CSV table of C-alpha atoms and ligand atoms in Angstrom, one decimal:
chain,number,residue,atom,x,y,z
A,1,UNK,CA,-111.6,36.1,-4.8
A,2,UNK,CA,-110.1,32.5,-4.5
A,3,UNK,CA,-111.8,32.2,-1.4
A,4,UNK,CA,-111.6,28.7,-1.3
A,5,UNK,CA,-107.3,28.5,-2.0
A,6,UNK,CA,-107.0,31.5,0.8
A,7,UNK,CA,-109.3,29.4,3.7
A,8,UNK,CA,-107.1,26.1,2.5
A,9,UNK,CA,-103.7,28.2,3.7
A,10,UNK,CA,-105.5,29.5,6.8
A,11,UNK,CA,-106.6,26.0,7.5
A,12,UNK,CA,-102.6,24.8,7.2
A,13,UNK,CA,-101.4,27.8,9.2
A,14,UNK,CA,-104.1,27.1,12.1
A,15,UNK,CA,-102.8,23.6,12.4
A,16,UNK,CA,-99.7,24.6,12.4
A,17,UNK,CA,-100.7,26.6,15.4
A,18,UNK,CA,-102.3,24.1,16.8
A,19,UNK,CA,-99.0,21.5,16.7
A,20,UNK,CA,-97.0,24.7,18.5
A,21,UNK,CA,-95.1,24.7,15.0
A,22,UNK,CA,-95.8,28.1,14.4
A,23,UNK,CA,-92.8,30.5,13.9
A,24,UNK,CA,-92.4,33.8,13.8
A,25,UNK,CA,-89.1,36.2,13.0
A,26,UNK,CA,-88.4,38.7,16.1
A,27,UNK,CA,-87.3,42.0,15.4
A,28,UNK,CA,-83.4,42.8,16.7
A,29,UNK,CA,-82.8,46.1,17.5
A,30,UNK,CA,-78.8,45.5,17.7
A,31,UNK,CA,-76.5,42.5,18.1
A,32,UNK,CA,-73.4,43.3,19.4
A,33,UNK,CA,-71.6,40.3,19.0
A,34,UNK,CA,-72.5,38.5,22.1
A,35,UNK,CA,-76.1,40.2,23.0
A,36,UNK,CA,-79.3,40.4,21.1
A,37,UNK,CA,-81.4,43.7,21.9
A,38,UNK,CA,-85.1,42.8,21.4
A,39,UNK,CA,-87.7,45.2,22.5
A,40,UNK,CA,-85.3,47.5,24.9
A,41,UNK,CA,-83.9,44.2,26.9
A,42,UNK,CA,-80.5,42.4,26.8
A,43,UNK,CA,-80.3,38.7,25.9
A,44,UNK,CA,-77.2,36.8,25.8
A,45,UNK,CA,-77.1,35.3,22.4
A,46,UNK,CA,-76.9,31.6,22.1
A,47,UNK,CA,-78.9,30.9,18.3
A,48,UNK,CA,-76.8,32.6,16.0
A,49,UNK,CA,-73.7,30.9,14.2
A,50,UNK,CA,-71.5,34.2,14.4
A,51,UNK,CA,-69.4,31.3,15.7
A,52,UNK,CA,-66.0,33.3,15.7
A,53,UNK,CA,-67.3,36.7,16.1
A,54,UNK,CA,-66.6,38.0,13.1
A,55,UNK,CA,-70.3,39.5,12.3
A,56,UNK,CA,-69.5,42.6,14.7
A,57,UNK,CA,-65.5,42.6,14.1
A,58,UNK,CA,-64.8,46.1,13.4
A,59,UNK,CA,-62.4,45.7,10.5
A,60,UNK,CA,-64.8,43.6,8.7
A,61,UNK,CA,-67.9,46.4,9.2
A,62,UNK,CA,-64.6,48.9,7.4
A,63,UNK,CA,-64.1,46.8,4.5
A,64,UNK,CA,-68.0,46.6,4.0
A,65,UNK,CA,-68.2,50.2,4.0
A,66,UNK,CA,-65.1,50.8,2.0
A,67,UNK,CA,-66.2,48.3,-0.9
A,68,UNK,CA,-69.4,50.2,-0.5
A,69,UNK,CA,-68.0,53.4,-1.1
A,70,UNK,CA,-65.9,52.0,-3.9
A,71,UNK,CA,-67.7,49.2,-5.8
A,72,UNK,CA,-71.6,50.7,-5.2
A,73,UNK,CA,-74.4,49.0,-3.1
A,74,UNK,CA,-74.8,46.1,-5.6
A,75,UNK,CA,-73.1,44.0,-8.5
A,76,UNK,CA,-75.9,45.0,-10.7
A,77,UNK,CA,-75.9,42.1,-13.0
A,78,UNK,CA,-75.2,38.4,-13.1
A,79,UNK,CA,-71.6,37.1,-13.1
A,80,UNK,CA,-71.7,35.9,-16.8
A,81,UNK,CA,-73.5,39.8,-17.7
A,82,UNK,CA,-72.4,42.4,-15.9
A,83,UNK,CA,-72.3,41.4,-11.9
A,84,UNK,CA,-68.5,40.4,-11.7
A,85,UNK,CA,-65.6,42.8,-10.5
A,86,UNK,CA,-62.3,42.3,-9.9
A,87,UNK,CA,-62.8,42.0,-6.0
A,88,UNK,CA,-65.1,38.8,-6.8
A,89,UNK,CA,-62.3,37.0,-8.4
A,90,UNK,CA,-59.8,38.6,-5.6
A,91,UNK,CA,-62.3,36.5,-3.2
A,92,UNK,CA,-62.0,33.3,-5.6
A,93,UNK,CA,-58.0,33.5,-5.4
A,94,UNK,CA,-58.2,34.0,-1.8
A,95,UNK,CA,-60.4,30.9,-1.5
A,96,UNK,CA,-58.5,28.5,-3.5
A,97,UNK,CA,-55.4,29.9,-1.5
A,98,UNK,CA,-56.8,30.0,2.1
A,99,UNK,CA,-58.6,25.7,0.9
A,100,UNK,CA,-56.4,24.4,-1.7
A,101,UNK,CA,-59.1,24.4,-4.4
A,102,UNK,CA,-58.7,24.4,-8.0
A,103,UNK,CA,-61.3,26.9,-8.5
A,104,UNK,CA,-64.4,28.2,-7.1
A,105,UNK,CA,-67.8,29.5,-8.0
A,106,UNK,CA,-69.7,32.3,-5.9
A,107,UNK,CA,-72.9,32.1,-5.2
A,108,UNK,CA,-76.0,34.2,-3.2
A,109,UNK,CA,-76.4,32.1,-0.9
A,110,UNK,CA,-75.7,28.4,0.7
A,111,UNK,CA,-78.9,27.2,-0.4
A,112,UNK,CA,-78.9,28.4,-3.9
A,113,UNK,CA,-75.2,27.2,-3.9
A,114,UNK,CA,-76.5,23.4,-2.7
A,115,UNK,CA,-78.9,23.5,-5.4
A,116,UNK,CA,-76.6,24.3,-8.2
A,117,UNK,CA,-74.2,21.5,-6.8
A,118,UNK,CA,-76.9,18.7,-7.0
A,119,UNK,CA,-78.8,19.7,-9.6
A,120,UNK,CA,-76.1,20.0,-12.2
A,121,UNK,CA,-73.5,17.6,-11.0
A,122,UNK,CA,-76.0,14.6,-10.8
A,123,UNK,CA,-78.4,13.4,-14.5
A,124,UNK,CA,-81.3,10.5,-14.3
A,125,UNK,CA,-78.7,7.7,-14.7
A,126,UNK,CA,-77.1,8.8,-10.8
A,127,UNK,CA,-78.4,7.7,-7.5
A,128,UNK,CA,-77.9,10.5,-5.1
A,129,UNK,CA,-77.5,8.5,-1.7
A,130,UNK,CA,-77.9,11.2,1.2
A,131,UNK,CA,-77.8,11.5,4.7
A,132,UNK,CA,-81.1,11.2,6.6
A,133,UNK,CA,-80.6,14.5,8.5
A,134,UNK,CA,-79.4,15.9,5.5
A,135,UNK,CA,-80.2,20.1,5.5
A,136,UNK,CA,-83.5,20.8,3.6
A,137,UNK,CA,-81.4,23.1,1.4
A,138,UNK,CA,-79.8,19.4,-0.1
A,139,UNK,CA,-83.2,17.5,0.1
A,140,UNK,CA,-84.9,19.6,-1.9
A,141,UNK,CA,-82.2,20.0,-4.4
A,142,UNK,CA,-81.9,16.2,-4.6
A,143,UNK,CA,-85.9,15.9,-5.1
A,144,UNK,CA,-86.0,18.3,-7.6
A,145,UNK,CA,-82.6,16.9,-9.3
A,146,UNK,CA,-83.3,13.9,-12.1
A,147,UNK,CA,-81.3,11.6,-9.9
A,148,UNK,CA,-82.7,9.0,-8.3
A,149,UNK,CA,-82.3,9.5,-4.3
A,150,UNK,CA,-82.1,7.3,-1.9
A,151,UNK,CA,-81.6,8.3,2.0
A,152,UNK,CA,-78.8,6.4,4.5
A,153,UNK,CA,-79.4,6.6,8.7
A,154,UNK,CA,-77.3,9.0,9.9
A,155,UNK,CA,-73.5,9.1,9.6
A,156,UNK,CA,-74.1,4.9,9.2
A,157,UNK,CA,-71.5,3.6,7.0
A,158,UNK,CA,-72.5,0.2,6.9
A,159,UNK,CA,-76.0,1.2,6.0
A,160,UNK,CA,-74.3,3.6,3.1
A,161,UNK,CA,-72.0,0.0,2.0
A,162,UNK,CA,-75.3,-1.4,1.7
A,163,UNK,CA,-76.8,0.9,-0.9
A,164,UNK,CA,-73.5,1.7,-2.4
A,165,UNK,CA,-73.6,-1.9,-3.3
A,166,UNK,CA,-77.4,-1.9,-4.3
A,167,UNK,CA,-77.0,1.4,-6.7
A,168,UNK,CA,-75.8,2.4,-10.0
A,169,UNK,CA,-73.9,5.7,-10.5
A,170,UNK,CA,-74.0,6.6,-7.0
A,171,UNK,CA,-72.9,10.0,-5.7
A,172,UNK,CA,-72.5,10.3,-1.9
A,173,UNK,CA,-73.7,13.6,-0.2
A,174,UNK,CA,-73.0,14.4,3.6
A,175,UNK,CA,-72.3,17.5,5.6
A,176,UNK,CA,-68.9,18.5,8.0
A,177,UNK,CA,-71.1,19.4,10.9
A,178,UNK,CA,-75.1,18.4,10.9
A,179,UNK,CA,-76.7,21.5,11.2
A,180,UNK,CA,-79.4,20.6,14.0
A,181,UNK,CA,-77.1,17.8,16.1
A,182,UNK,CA,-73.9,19.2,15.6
A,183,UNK,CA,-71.8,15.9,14.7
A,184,UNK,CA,-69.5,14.7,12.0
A,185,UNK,CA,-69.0,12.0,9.5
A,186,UNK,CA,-65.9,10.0,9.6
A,187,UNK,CA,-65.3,11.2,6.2
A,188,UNK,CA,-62.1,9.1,5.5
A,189,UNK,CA,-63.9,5.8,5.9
A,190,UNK,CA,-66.6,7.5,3.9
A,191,UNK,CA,-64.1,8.3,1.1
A,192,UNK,CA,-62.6,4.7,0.7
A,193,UNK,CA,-66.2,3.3,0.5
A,194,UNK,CA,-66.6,6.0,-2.3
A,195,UNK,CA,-63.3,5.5,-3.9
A,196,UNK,CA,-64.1,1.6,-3.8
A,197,UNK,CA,-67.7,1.9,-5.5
A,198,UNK,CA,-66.2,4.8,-7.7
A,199,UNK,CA,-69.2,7.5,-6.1
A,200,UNK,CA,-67.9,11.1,-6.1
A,201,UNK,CA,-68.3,12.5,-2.5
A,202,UNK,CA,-70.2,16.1,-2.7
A,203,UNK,CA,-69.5,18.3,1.2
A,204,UNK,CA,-71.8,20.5,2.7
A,205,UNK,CA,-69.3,22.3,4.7
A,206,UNK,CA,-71.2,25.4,6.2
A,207,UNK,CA,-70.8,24.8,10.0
A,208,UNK,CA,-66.9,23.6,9.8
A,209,UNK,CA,-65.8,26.3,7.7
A,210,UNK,CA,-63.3,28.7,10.2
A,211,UNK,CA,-64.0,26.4,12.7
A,212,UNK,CA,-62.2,23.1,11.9
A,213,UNK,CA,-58.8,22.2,11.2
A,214,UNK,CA,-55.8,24.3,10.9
A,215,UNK,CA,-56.3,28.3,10.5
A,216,UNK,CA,-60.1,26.8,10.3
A,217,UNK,CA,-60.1,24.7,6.6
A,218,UNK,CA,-62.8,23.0,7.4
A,219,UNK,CA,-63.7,19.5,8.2
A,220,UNK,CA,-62.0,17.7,5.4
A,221,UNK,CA,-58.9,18.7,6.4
A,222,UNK,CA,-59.4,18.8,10.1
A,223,UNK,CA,-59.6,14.9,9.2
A,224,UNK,CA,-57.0,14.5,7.0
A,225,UNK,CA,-58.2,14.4,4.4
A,226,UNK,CA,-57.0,16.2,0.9
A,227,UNK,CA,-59.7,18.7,-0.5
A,228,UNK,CA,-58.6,16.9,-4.0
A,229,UNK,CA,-60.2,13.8,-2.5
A,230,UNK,CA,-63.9,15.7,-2.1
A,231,UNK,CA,-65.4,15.6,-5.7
A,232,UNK,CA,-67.1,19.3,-5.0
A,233,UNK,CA,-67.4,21.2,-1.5
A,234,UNK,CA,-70.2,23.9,-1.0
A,235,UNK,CA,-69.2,26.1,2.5
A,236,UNK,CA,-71.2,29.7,3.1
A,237,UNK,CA,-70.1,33.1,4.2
A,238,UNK,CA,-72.9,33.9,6.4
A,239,UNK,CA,-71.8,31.3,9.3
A,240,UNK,CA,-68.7,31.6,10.8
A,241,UNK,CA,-67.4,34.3,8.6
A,242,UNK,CA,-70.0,36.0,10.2
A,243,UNK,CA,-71.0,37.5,6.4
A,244,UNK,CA,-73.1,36.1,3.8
A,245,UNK,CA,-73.3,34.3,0.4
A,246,UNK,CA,-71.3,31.0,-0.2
A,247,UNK,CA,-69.0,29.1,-2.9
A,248,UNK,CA,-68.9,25.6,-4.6
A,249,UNK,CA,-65.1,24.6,-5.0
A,250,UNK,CA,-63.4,21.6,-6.7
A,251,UNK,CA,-61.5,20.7,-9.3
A,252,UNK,CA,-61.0,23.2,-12.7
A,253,UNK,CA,-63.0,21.0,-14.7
A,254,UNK,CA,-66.0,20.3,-12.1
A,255,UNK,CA,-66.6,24.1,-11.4
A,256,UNK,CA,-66.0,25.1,-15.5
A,257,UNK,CA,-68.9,22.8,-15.8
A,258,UNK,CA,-71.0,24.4,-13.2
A,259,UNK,CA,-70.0,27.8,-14.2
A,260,UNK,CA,-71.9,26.8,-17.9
A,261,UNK,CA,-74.2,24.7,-16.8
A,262,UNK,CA,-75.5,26.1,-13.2
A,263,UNK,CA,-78.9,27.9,-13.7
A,264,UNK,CA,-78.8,29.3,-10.0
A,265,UNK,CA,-75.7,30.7,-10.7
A,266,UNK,CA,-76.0,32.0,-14.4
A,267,UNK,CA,-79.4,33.4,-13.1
A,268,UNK,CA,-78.7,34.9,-10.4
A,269,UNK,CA,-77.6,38.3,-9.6
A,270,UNK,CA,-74.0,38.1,-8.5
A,271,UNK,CA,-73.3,38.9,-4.5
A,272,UNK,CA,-72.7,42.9,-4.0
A,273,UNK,CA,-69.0,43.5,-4.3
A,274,UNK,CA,-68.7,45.4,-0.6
A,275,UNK,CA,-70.1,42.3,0.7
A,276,UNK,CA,-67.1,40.2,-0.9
A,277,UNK,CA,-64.9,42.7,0.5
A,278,UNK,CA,-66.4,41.8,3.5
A,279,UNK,CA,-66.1,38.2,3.6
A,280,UNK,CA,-62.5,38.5,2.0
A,281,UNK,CA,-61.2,40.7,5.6
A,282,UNK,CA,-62.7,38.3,7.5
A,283,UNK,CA,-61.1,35.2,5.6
A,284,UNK,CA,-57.9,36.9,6.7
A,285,UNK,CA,-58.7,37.2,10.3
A,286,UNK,CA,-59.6,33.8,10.8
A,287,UNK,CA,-56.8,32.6,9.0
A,288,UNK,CA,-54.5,34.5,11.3
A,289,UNK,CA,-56.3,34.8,14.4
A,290,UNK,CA,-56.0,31.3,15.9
A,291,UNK,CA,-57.4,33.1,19.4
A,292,UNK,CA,-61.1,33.0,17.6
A,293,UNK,CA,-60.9,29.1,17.6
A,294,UNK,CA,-58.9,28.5,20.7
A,295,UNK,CA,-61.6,30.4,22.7
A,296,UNK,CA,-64.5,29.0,20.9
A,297,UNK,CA,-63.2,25.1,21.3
A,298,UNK,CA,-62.3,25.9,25.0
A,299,UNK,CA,-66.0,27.5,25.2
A,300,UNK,CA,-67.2,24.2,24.3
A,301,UNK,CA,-65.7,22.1,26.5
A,302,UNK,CA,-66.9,24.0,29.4
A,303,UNK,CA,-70.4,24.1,28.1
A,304,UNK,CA,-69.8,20.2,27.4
A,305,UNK,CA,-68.1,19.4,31.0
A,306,UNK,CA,-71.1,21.6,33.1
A,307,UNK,CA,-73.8,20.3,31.2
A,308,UNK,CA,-72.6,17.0,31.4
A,309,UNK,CA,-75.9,15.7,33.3
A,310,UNK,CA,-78.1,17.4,30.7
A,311,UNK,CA,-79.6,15.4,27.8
A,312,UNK,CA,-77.5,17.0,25.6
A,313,UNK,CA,-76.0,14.9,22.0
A,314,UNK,CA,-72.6,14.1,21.6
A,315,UNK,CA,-70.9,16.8,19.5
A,316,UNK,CA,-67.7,18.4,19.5
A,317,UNK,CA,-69.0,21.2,17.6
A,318,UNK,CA,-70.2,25.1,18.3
A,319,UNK,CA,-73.5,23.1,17.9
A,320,UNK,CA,-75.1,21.5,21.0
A,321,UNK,CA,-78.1,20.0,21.2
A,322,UNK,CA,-80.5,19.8,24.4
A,323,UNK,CA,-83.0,17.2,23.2
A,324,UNK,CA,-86.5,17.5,25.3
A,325,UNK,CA,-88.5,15.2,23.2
A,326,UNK,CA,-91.8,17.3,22.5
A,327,UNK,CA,-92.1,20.8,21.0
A,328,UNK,CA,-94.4,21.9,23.6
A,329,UNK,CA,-91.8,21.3,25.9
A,330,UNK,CA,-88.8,22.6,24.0
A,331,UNK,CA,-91.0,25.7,23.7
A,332,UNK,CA,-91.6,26.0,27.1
A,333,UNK,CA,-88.3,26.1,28.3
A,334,UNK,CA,-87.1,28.6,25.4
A,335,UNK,CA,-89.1,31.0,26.8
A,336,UNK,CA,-88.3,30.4,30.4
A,337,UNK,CA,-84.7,31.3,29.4
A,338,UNK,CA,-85.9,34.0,27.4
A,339,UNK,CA,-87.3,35.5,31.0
A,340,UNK,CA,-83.5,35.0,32.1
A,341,UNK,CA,-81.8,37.1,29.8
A,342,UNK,CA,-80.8,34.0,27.8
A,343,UNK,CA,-82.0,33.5,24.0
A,344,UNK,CA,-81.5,30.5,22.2
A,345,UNK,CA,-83.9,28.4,19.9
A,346,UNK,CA,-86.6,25.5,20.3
A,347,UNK,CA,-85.8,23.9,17.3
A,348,UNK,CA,-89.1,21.7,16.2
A,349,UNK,CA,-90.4,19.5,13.3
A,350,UNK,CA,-90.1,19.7,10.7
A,351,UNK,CA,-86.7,21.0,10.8
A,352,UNK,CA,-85.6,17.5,13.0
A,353,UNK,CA,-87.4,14.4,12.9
A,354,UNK,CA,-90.9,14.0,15.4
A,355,UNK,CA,-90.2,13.3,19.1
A,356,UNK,CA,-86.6,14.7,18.7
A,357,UNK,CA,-87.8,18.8,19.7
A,358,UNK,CA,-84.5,20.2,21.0
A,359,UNK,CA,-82.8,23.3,22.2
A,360,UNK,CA,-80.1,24.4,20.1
A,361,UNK,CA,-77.1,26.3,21.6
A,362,UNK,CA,-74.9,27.8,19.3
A,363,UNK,CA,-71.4,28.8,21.1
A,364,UNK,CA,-69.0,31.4,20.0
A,365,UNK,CA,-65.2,32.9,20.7
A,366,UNK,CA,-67.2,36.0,22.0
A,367,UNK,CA,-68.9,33.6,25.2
A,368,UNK,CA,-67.3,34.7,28.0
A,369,UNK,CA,-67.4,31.4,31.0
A,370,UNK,CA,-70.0,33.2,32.9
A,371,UNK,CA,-72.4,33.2,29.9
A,372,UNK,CA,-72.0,29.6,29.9
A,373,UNK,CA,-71.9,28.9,33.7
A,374,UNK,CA,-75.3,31.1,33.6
A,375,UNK,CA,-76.7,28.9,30.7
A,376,UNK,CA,-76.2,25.3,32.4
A,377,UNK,CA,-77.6,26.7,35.3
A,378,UNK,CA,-80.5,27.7,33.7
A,379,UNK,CA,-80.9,24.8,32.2
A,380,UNK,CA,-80.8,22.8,34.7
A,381,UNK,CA,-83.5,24.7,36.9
A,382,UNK,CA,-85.8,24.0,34.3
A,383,UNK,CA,-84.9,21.0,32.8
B,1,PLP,C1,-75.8,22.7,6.5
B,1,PLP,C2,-76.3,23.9,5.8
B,1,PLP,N1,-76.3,24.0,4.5
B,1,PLP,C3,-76.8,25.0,3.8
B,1,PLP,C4,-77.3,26.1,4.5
B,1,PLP,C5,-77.9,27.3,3.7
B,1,PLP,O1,-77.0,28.3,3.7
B,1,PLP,P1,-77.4,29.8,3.5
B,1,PLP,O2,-78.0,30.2,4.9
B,1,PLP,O3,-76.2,30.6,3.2
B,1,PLP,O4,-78.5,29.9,2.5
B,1,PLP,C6,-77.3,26.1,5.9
B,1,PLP,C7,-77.8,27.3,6.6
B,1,PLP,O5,-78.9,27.6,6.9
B,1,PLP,C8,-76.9,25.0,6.6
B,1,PLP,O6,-76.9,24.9,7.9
């Protein structure tokens, strides 16, 4: 039966195969926080984004079980049916505390949450104008959005001037921290183009969330500039809040819309209250535990001062990027590491453009200096 549909996949996953594109999930038997298990053998961990630790923090793990105990396993509903309790809104006020939002909107996850943010800000009259290394999760919601889109080279204002000026109803849509190179807009020039072509800037925040800027607000504030500013800001739970599930935040009126308007989020099952409990312990620990960030940031200019003869990009981030050009090499060396006791991804197309295959090293507070001293040796061995 539909022979010919099942032999047409085959055929796509063997070339896949062919290119070294496959990939496959590996099976962790525990993560501690700083080392993977896999298969009986330690591996020190450098591909998650556990960037402050907080994934393993035993106070978190309590208030998952606790909320579990008390709430149930899941929400049971959607938010608008039956899904919302009281701690979901006790995460909402802590958000809009901890960011200086208006309001905010839960969601399942960051994808889902980008989705919703594109999808029902933007209508067929806007021009969506993103980022060329944008994160899939914001392509695809800007293809499937009515908008017309239109893509800018990377963190380039003058090339975003350019189509600002050539567009009508644009809407500007960037990230804190690119996911796969680890840099940052300079979002205040960014806004004053915006403000002057009256385009409403929309943030993908996930890797600067806990990380940037004072007790770790994020990028926007890390760079002065007021959350007000950002027309609607998505950030996710499952990076360095070390959790899961994410939020969209703005102003009152832009999240009321989304709230009545957003399928993904009317139509969605709301995230399990224990997991909000969660996410809302480990809000407070990064807020008040400054050590996280100081040890991650000084982690990161170790890494950045050893490896300073590597082909690595230049990012301030917990994200560093090895760039080895082909994904036969990138492979290659992953698993050379892997044989050291190190883990950390070959990240390959179609996830970054062709020619750009890369290792990408994921720091965290939890590093201790000979993790790192053993990783730039490595690399440099093989390299
Ligand atoms: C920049 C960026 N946006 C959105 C997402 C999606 O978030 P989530 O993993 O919560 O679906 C990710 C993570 O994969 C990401 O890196």
């Amino acid at each position: 039966m539909y022979a010919d549909r099942v032999a047409r996949l085959q055929r796509a996953l063997d070339e896949r195969a062919t290119q070294q594109l496959l990939r496959t999930p590996v099976t962790l038997e525990r993560y501690n926080g700083r080392q993977l298990i896999i298969a009986g053998k330690g591996y020190i961990n450098f591909s998650g984004n556990d960037y402050l630790g907080l994934a393993t923090e035993p106070q978190v793990l309590q208030a998952f079980a606790d909320g579990a105990r008390h709430y149930g396993a899941g929400s049971t509903g959607s938010p608008l049916v039956t899904g919302q309790h009281g701690v979901h809104q006790q995460l909402s006020d802590s958000l809009c505390d901890w960011l200086g939002f208006e309001r905010v909107l839960l969601f399942s996850s960051g994808f889902a949450a980008n989705q919703a943010m594109l999808l029902t800000l933007s209508d067929k009259a806007d021009t969506l104008l993103l980022d060329k290394l944008s994160h899939a999760s914001l392509i695809d919601a800007a293809l499937h959005s009515d908008a017309n889109l239109k893509r800018f080279v990377h963190n380039d204002v003058a090339a975003l001037e350019a189509l600002l000026s050539q567009v009508q109803r644009p809407m500007v849509v960037t990230e804190g921290v690119f996911s796969m190179d680890g840099d940052s807009p300079d979002l205040a020039v960014m806004l004053t183009l915006c403000q002057q072509f009256n385009a409403p800037l929309l943030l993908d925040d996930a890797h600067g969330l806990g990380v940037s800027g004072p007790e770790g607000m994020g990028t926007a504030t890390a760079q002065g500039i007021k959350q007000a500013d950002v027309f609607c800001t998505m950030a996710n739970f499952g990076k360095a809040l070390g959790v899961g599930g994410a939020f969209i935040a703005g102003s009152k009126t832009v999240i009321d819309y989304i709230e009545q308007f957003g399928r993904h989020y009317i139509y969605s099952t709301a995230l399990p209250p224990a997991l909000c409990a969660a996410v809302l312990k480990s809000i407070e620990l990064c807020r008040k535990e400054d050590w996280r960030r100081d040890k991650l940031h000084s982690n990161i200019t170790l890494f950045r001062n050893l490896a300073s003869d590597l082909p690595q990009l230049d990012s301030q981030s917990a994200i560093q990027a090895v760039v080895l050009g082909s994904s036969e090499r990138a492979l290659s060396v992953s698993q050379a590491l892997k044989h050291t006791g190190i883990w950390l991804s070959a990240i390959r197309p179609p996830t970054v453009p062709q020619g750009s295959a890369r290792l990408r090293i994921t720091l965290s507070a939890h590093h201790t200096e000979q993790d790192i001293q053993q990783l730039v040796q490595q690399l440099r061995q093989l390299i």
